[in-house]
Short mmCIF file of C-alpha atoms in Angstrom, two decimals:
data_model
loop_
_atom_site.label_atom_id
_atom_site.label_comp_id
_atom_site.label_asym_id
_atom_site.label_seq_id
_atom_site.Cartn_x
_atom_site.Cartn_y
_atom_site.Cartn_z
CA MET V 1 16.54 8.11 -38.27
CA LYS V 2 20.21 8.10 -36.86
CA LYS V 3 19.89 12.00 -35.88
CA ALA V 4 16.77 10.54 -33.87
CA ALA V 5 18.81 7.53 -32.44
CA ILE V 6 21.13 9.96 -31.17
CA ASP V 7 18.82 12.77 -29.74
CA GLU V 8 17.44 9.97 -27.43
CA ALA V 9 20.82 8.61 -26.62
CA GLN V 10 21.38 12.06 -25.50
CA LEU V 11 18.17 12.12 -23.84
CA LEU V 12 18.50 8.73 -21.95
CA LYS V 13 21.68 9.96 -20.94
CA GLU V 14 20.55 13.32 -19.40
CA PHE V 15 18.02 11.10 -17.59
CA GLU V 16 20.17 8.86 -15.67
CA GLU V 17 22.57 11.79 -14.88
CA LYS V 18 19.57 13.02 -12.86
CA ILE V 19 18.63 9.77 -11.29
CA GLU V 20 22.19 9.42 -10.22
CA ALA V 21 22.41 13.29 -9.16
CA GLU V 22 19.10 12.83 -7.28
CA VAL V 23 17.42 15.16 -9.19
CA LYS V 24 13.85 14.64 -9.38
CA ILE V 25 11.95 13.41 -12.49
CA GLU V 26 9.10 15.89 -13.19
CA PRO V 27 6.16 15.20 -15.56
CA ARG V 28 7.53 17.42 -18.58
CA ASP V 29 10.72 16.01 -18.03
CA TRP V 30 11.68 13.39 -20.83
CA MET V 31 12.07 9.91 -19.34
CA PRO V 32 12.17 6.47 -20.76
CA ASP V 33 9.13 4.68 -21.88
CA ALA V 34 9.69 1.74 -19.60
CA TYR V 35 10.18 3.85 -16.36
CA ARG V 36 6.84 6.28 -17.19
CA GLU V 37 5.27 2.61 -17.60
CA HIS V 38 6.21 1.07 -14.09
CA LEU V 39 5.15 4.45 -12.29
CA ILE V 40 2.05 4.08 -14.18
CA ARG V 41 1.62 0.36 -12.78
CA GLN V 42 3.09 1.28 -9.52
CA ILE V 43 1.26 4.38 -8.36
CA SER V 44 -1.97 3.34 -9.51
CA GLN V 45 -1.94 -0.23 -8.26
CA HIS V 46 -0.77 1.87 -4.62
CA ALA V 47 -3.97 4.27 -5.07
CA HIS V 48 -6.22 1.46 -6.04
CA SER V 49 -4.96 -0.37 -2.87
CA GLU V 50 -5.51 2.72 -0.75
CA VAL V 51 -9.10 2.76 -2.05
CA ILE V 52 -10.27 -0.69 -1.73
CA GLY V 53 -8.57 -1.09 1.76
CA MET V 54 -11.21 1.12 2.85
CA GLN V 55 -14.21 -1.54 2.98
CA PRO V 56 -12.64 -4.06 4.93
CA GLU V 57 -12.85 -1.40 7.65
CA GLY V 58 -15.64 0.39 6.51
CA ASN V 59 -17.66 -3.44 7.76
CA TRP V 60 -16.87 -2.31 11.14
CA ILE V 61 -18.11 1.59 11.66
CA THR V 62 -21.34 0.83 12.94
CA ARG V 63 -20.53 -1.69 15.02
CA ALA V 64 -17.27 -0.23 16.92
CA PRO V 65 -16.87 -0.72 20.36
CA SER V 66 -17.17 2.80 21.18
CA LEU V 67 -17.83 6.13 20.11
CA ARG V 68 -13.74 7.27 20.71
CA ALA V 69 -13.25 4.20 18.33
CA LYS V 70 -15.45 5.00 15.78
CA LYS V 71 -14.57 8.20 15.45
CA ILE V 72 -11.22 7.30 15.25
CA LEU V 73 -11.76 4.43 12.54
CA LEU V 74 -13.57 6.88 10.51
CA ALA V 75 -10.97 9.60 10.43
CA LYS V 76 -8.65 6.77 9.30
CA ILE V 77 -11.23 5.37 6.46
CA GLN V 78 -10.97 9.17 5.51
CA ASP V 79 -7.46 9.58 5.23
CA GLU V 80 -7.48 6.42 3.63
CA GLY V 81 -9.73 7.77 0.58
CA GLY V 82 -7.52 11.25 0.50
CA HIS V 83 -4.35 8.98 0.01
CA GLY V 84 -5.90 6.97 -3.28
CA LEU V 85 -7.00 10.51 -4.45
CA TYR V 86 -3.06 12.28 -4.04
CA LEU V 87 -2.05 9.58 -5.50
CA TYR V 88 -4.43 9.20 -8.82
CA SER V 89 -3.60 12.57 -8.93
CA ALA V 90 0.21 11.60 -9.17
CA ALA V 91 -0.60 8.85 -11.80
CA GLU V 92 -2.48 11.49 -14.03
CA THR V 93 0.55 13.29 -14.23
CA LEU V 94 2.20 10.60 -16.62
CA GLY V 95 -0.64 11.02 -19.31
CA VAL V 96 -3.11 8.53 -17.89
CA SER V 97 -6.82 9.63 -16.83
CA ARG V 98 -8.90 8.72 -13.77
CA ASP V 99 -11.33 7.11 -15.64
CA GLN V 100 -8.68 5.07 -17.50
CA PHE V 101 -6.97 3.85 -14.24
CA LEU V 102 -10.44 2.79 -12.91
CA GLN V 103 -11.47 0.83 -16.15
CA TRP V 104 -8.35 -1.26 -15.76
CA LEU V 105 -9.09 -2.00 -11.99
CA HIS V 106 -13.08 -2.91 -12.75
CA GLU V 107 -11.87 -4.71 -15.86
CA GLY V 108 -9.44 -6.84 -13.86
CA LYS V 109 -6.07 -5.28 -15.98
CA ALA V 110 -4.57 -3.52 -12.67
CA LYS V 111 -4.31 -4.91 -9.17
CA TYR V 112 -4.36 -3.88 -5.82
CA SER V 113 -2.38 -5.09 -2.55
CA SER V 114 -3.64 -8.90 -1.91
CA VAL V 115 -4.01 -8.14 1.36
CA PHE V 116 -7.54 -6.76 1.36
CA ASN V 117 -8.81 -9.30 0.07
CA TYR V 118 -8.96 -11.02 3.36
CA PRO V 119 -12.34 -10.39 5.56
CA THR V 120 -12.23 -8.56 8.63
CA LEU V 121 -14.22 -11.12 11.29
CA ASN V 122 -14.36 -9.14 14.32
CA TRP V 123 -12.31 -5.43 16.06
CA ALA V 124 -9.44 -7.37 16.69
CA ASP V 125 -8.92 -7.57 12.91
CA ILE V 126 -9.45 -3.56 13.09
CA GLY V 127 -6.62 -3.58 15.47
CA ALA V 128 -4.31 -6.03 13.41
CA ILE V 129 -4.93 -4.56 10.24
CA GLY V 130 -3.60 -0.77 11.69
CA TRP V 131 -0.86 -2.54 13.43
CA LEU V 132 0.57 -4.95 10.77
CA VAL V 133 -1.07 -3.87 7.59
CA ASP V 134 -0.39 -0.36 7.61
CA GLY V 135 2.81 -1.35 9.94
CA ALA V 136 4.20 -3.03 6.55
CA ALA V 137 3.02 0.18 4.64
CA ILE V 138 5.21 2.62 6.60
CA THR V 139 8.18 0.43 6.07
CA ASN V 140 7.51 0.34 2.31
CA GLN V 141 6.44 4.11 1.95
CA VAL V 142 8.72 5.86 4.15
CA SER V 143 11.87 5.18 1.53
CA LEU V 144 9.38 6.18 -1.11
CA GLN V 145 9.62 9.74 0.17
CA ARG V 146 12.95 9.69 -1.77
CA THR V 147 11.61 7.75 -4.95
CA SER V 148 12.45 9.17 -8.03
CA TYR V 149 9.05 10.89 -9.18
CA GLY V 150 8.28 14.16 -8.11
CA PRO V 151 5.05 13.93 -7.74
CA TYR V 152 5.08 10.25 -6.13
CA SER V 153 7.97 11.37 -3.82
CA ARG V 154 5.75 14.60 -2.48
CA ALA V 155 2.66 12.88 -1.87
CA MET V 156 4.26 9.76 0.21
CA ILE V 157 5.31 12.38 2.46
CA ARG V 158 2.03 13.55 3.58
CA ILE V 159 0.50 10.01 3.67
CA CYS V 160 3.45 8.49 5.69
CA LYS V 161 2.44 10.65 8.38
CA GLU V 162 -0.88 9.95 8.37
CA GLU V 163 -0.14 5.87 8.12
CA SER V 164 2.34 6.51 11.12
CA PHE V 165 -1.41 7.39 13.18
CA HIS V 166 -3.04 4.34 11.89
CA GLN V 167 -0.25 1.98 13.09
CA ARG V 168 -0.51 3.46 16.30
CA GLN V 169 -4.52 3.32 16.41
CA GLY V 170 -3.89 -0.32 15.79
CA TYR V 171 -1.69 -1.34 18.18
CA GLU V 172 -3.73 0.67 20.82
CA ILE V 173 -6.42 -1.63 20.17
CA MET V 174 -4.36 -4.73 20.33
CA TRP V 175 -2.80 -3.81 23.17
CA LYS V 176 -6.49 -2.72 24.76
CA MET V 177 -7.62 -6.19 24.27
CA MET V 178 -4.82 -8.12 25.88
CA GLU V 179 -5.17 -5.75 29.15
CA GLY V 180 -9.01 -7.34 28.23
CA THR V 181 -10.69 -10.49 29.32
CA LYS V 182 -9.73 -14.58 28.54
CA ASP V 183 -11.65 -14.21 25.19
CA GLN V 184 -10.27 -10.82 24.24
CA GLN V 185 -7.02 -11.83 24.56
CA ARG V 186 -7.65 -14.97 22.49
CA MET V 187 -9.69 -12.99 19.87
CA ALA V 188 -6.14 -10.73 19.76
CA GLN V 189 -4.12 -13.73 19.35
CA ASP V 190 -6.65 -15.29 16.39
CA ALA V 191 -6.33 -11.70 14.32
CA ILE V 192 -2.69 -11.96 14.15
CA ASP V 193 -2.41 -15.52 13.41
CA ARG V 194 -4.34 -14.78 10.40
CA TRP V 195 -3.09 -11.51 9.41
CA TRP V 196 0.64 -11.91 9.99
CA TRP V 197 1.17 -13.67 6.39
CA PRO V 198 -0.86 -11.59 4.15
CA ALA V 199 1.06 -8.80 6.03
CA LEU V 200 4.28 -10.33 5.39
CA MET V 201 3.38 -11.18 1.42
CA MET V 202 2.47 -6.88 1.33
CA PHE V 203 6.07 -6.66 0.35
CA GLY V 204 5.56 -8.74 -2.99
CA PRO V 205 7.86 -11.94 -3.90
CA HIS V 206 11.19 -12.46 -3.17
CA ASP V 207 13.65 -10.38 -5.20
CA THR V 208 14.85 -13.25 -7.60
CA ASP V 209 11.24 -13.67 -8.17
CA SER V 210 10.29 -10.32 -8.81
CA PRO V 211 10.18 -9.08 -12.73
CA HIS V 212 9.69 -5.23 -11.45
CA THR V 213 12.62 -5.12 -8.89
CA SER V 214 15.76 -4.50 -11.16
CA ASN V 215 14.53 -1.50 -12.84
CA ALA V 216 12.67 0.09 -9.76
CA MET V 217 16.07 -0.35 -8.11
CA LYS V 218 18.30 0.93 -10.70
CA TRP V 219 16.15 4.32 -11.87
CA LYS V 220 15.73 4.52 -7.61
CA ILE V 221 12.15 4.31 -7.99
CA LYS V 222 12.22 1.93 -4.86
CA ARG V 223 15.22 2.45 -2.54
CA GLU V 224 15.47 -0.59 -1.02
CA SER V 225 14.32 -4.18 -1.93
CA ASN V 226 11.17 -6.83 -1.15
CA ASP V 227 13.18 -8.70 1.13
CA ARG V 228 15.04 -6.37 3.07
CA LEU V 229 11.89 -4.10 3.54
CA ARG V 230 10.21 -7.58 5.12
CA GLU V 231 13.26 -7.97 7.61
CA LYS V 232 12.93 -4.20 8.57
CA PHE V 233 9.11 -5.20 9.28
CA ILE V 234 9.92 -8.26 11.03
CA ASN V 235 12.40 -6.83 13.18
CA LYS V 236 10.23 -3.99 13.91
CA THR V 237 6.83 -5.67 14.84
CA VAL V 238 8.02 -8.97 16.77
CA PRO V 239 9.32 -7.15 19.79
CA GLN V 240 6.03 -5.12 19.82
CA ALA V 241 3.93 -8.37 19.85
CA GLU V 242 5.94 -9.81 22.65
CA LEU V 243 5.58 -6.67 24.91
CA ILE V 244 1.73 -7.07 25.00
CA GLY V 245 1.89 -10.93 25.33
CA LEU V 246 1.40 -11.54 21.74
CA LYS V 247 3.10 -14.92 19.59
CA VAL V 248 4.19 -14.47 16.20
CA PRO V 249 2.53 -17.72 14.40
CA ASP V 250 6.00 -18.62 12.73
CA ASP V 251 7.58 -21.77 14.56
CA GLN V 252 10.81 -21.12 12.65
CA LEU V 253 11.17 -17.78 13.40
CA LYS V 254 14.47 -16.98 15.04
CA VAL V 255 17.09 -14.31 16.20
CA VAL V 256 20.23 -14.13 14.35
CA GLY V 257 22.01 -11.42 15.13
CA LYS V 258 21.74 -8.16 16.61
CA ASP V 259 22.06 -4.49 14.30
CA GLN V 260 23.93 -1.77 15.22
CA MET V 261 21.51 -0.52 18.01
CA GLY V 262 21.57 -3.92 19.61
CA GLU V 263 18.05 -5.20 18.74
CA PRO V 264 17.51 -8.32 17.51
CA MET V 265 17.48 -9.25 13.69
CA TYR V 266 14.97 -12.46 12.86
CA ALA V 267 14.88 -15.11 10.28
CA HIS V 268 11.37 -16.09 9.51
CA GLY V 269 9.69 -19.26 8.09
CA ASP V 270 8.67 -20.02 4.40
CA ILE V 271 5.89 -17.86 3.03
CA ASP V 272 3.24 -19.80 1.32
CA TRP V 273 3.81 -17.85 -2.29
CA ASP V 274 1.04 -20.21 -3.81
CA GLU V 275 -1.71 -18.39 -1.56
CA PHE V 276 -0.12 -15.39 -2.54
CA TRP V 277 -0.45 -15.81 -6.17
CA ARG V 278 -3.74 -17.29 -6.05
CA VAL V 279 -4.93 -14.26 -4.15
CA VAL V 280 -3.30 -11.60 -6.58
CA LYS V 281 -5.17 -13.75 -9.24
CA GLY V 282 -8.66 -13.07 -7.95
CA ASP V 283 -9.07 -16.13 -5.80
CA GLY V 284 -8.66 -14.80 -2.51
CA PRO V 285 -11.32 -15.25 0.49
CA CYS V 286 -13.20 -11.66 -0.61
CA ASN V 287 -11.68 -10.67 -4.26
CA LYS V 288 -15.08 -10.75 -5.97
CA GLN V 289 -16.79 -8.79 -3.18
CA ARG V 290 -13.94 -6.09 -3.09
CA LEU V 291 -14.10 -5.45 -6.52
CA ASP V 292 -18.22 -6.00 -7.10
CA HIS V 293 -18.53 -3.59 -4.18
CA HIS V 294 -16.03 -0.89 -5.70
CA ILE V 295 -17.70 -1.12 -9.19
CA ASN V 296 -21.35 -0.49 -7.75
CA ALA V 297 -20.17 2.17 -5.76
CA HIS V 298 -18.46 3.98 -8.74
CA GLU V 299 -21.62 3.54 -10.75
CA ASN V 300 -23.74 4.72 -7.75
CA GLY V 301 -22.00 7.95 -7.89
CA LYS V 302 -22.15 8.39 -11.42
CA TRP V 303 -24.88 11.14 -11.23
CA VAL V 304 -22.32 13.44 -8.92
CA ARG V 305 -19.67 13.18 -11.31
CA GLU V 306 -21.96 14.88 -13.92
CA CYS V 307 -23.77 17.01 -12.00
CA ALA V 308 -20.29 18.33 -10.71
CA TYR V 309 -19.12 18.19 -14.26
CA ALA V 310 -22.19 20.27 -15.28
CA TYR V 311 -21.39 22.82 -12.76
CA GLN V 312 -17.92 23.15 -13.86
CA ILE V 313 -18.81 23.88 -17.37
CA LYS V 314 -21.34 26.45 -16.35
CA THR V 315 -18.78 27.85 -14.20
CA ASN V 316 -16.12 28.42 -16.80
CA ASN V 317 -18.94 29.90 -19.20
CA GLN V 318 -19.95 32.62 -16.81
#
């Protein structure tokens, strides 16, 4: 027992030295159980979010206002499905099967981003999701390209490139609507009014209230805190809104200084954390709808998976 304890202490020391030296941790490397468990939770939640996030936008494929808009939206939704596949593959390297990840999701034991439990009421919502939700995702994911776990880091490189396209697509929709009729302008403002706060909640609770932030920062899984990422998103997004004539729905928003580039920095109003936790726990506007849809689609696609598996077995035996 003593030798085992000494060996584990040495392995932990080598692991921490790798983290400090910015050497990526790879699947076959030794890692603390808590590190592995944190990654399993975070990467699978990220994968679930990408796949569930296809639903509110898929609702508008048949109602896109032009063929160009439909083609762009289809490409975006396809990207999100691909992101989910990259991330499930990365998560599987930690010793958990994809079937298990999906079972945890369907049983309610695994979560996805709370923002996808809100409805898309009109075309402006597609713009708000692309601009605000994907914009918030990029802010968080750019730093994840440098996360300490190799497969997660490498998956994020392509994901970030595609998410930047999604953010521009959403902003273009909002910009075009603000150049349109009064009704279109009202739709755009209504969309930002409804999506602004859920987008801010995407970064998670304040650092002092997050049970996972300490280890994530220590192990360099995360590089920046929830509050810092939220500040970066606000500082970047408020000027974008003002440029096209939209008003951020925060009466307490104010400029509190300038950064090194002379750009304004903002302080924001209070976030309704009661709403955040209520949605996380399953009481959002579309929680049941989103999960039921995913379960039904998974069950309806069972025959495809069985055929693919049978073909793989037949091919391997030839």
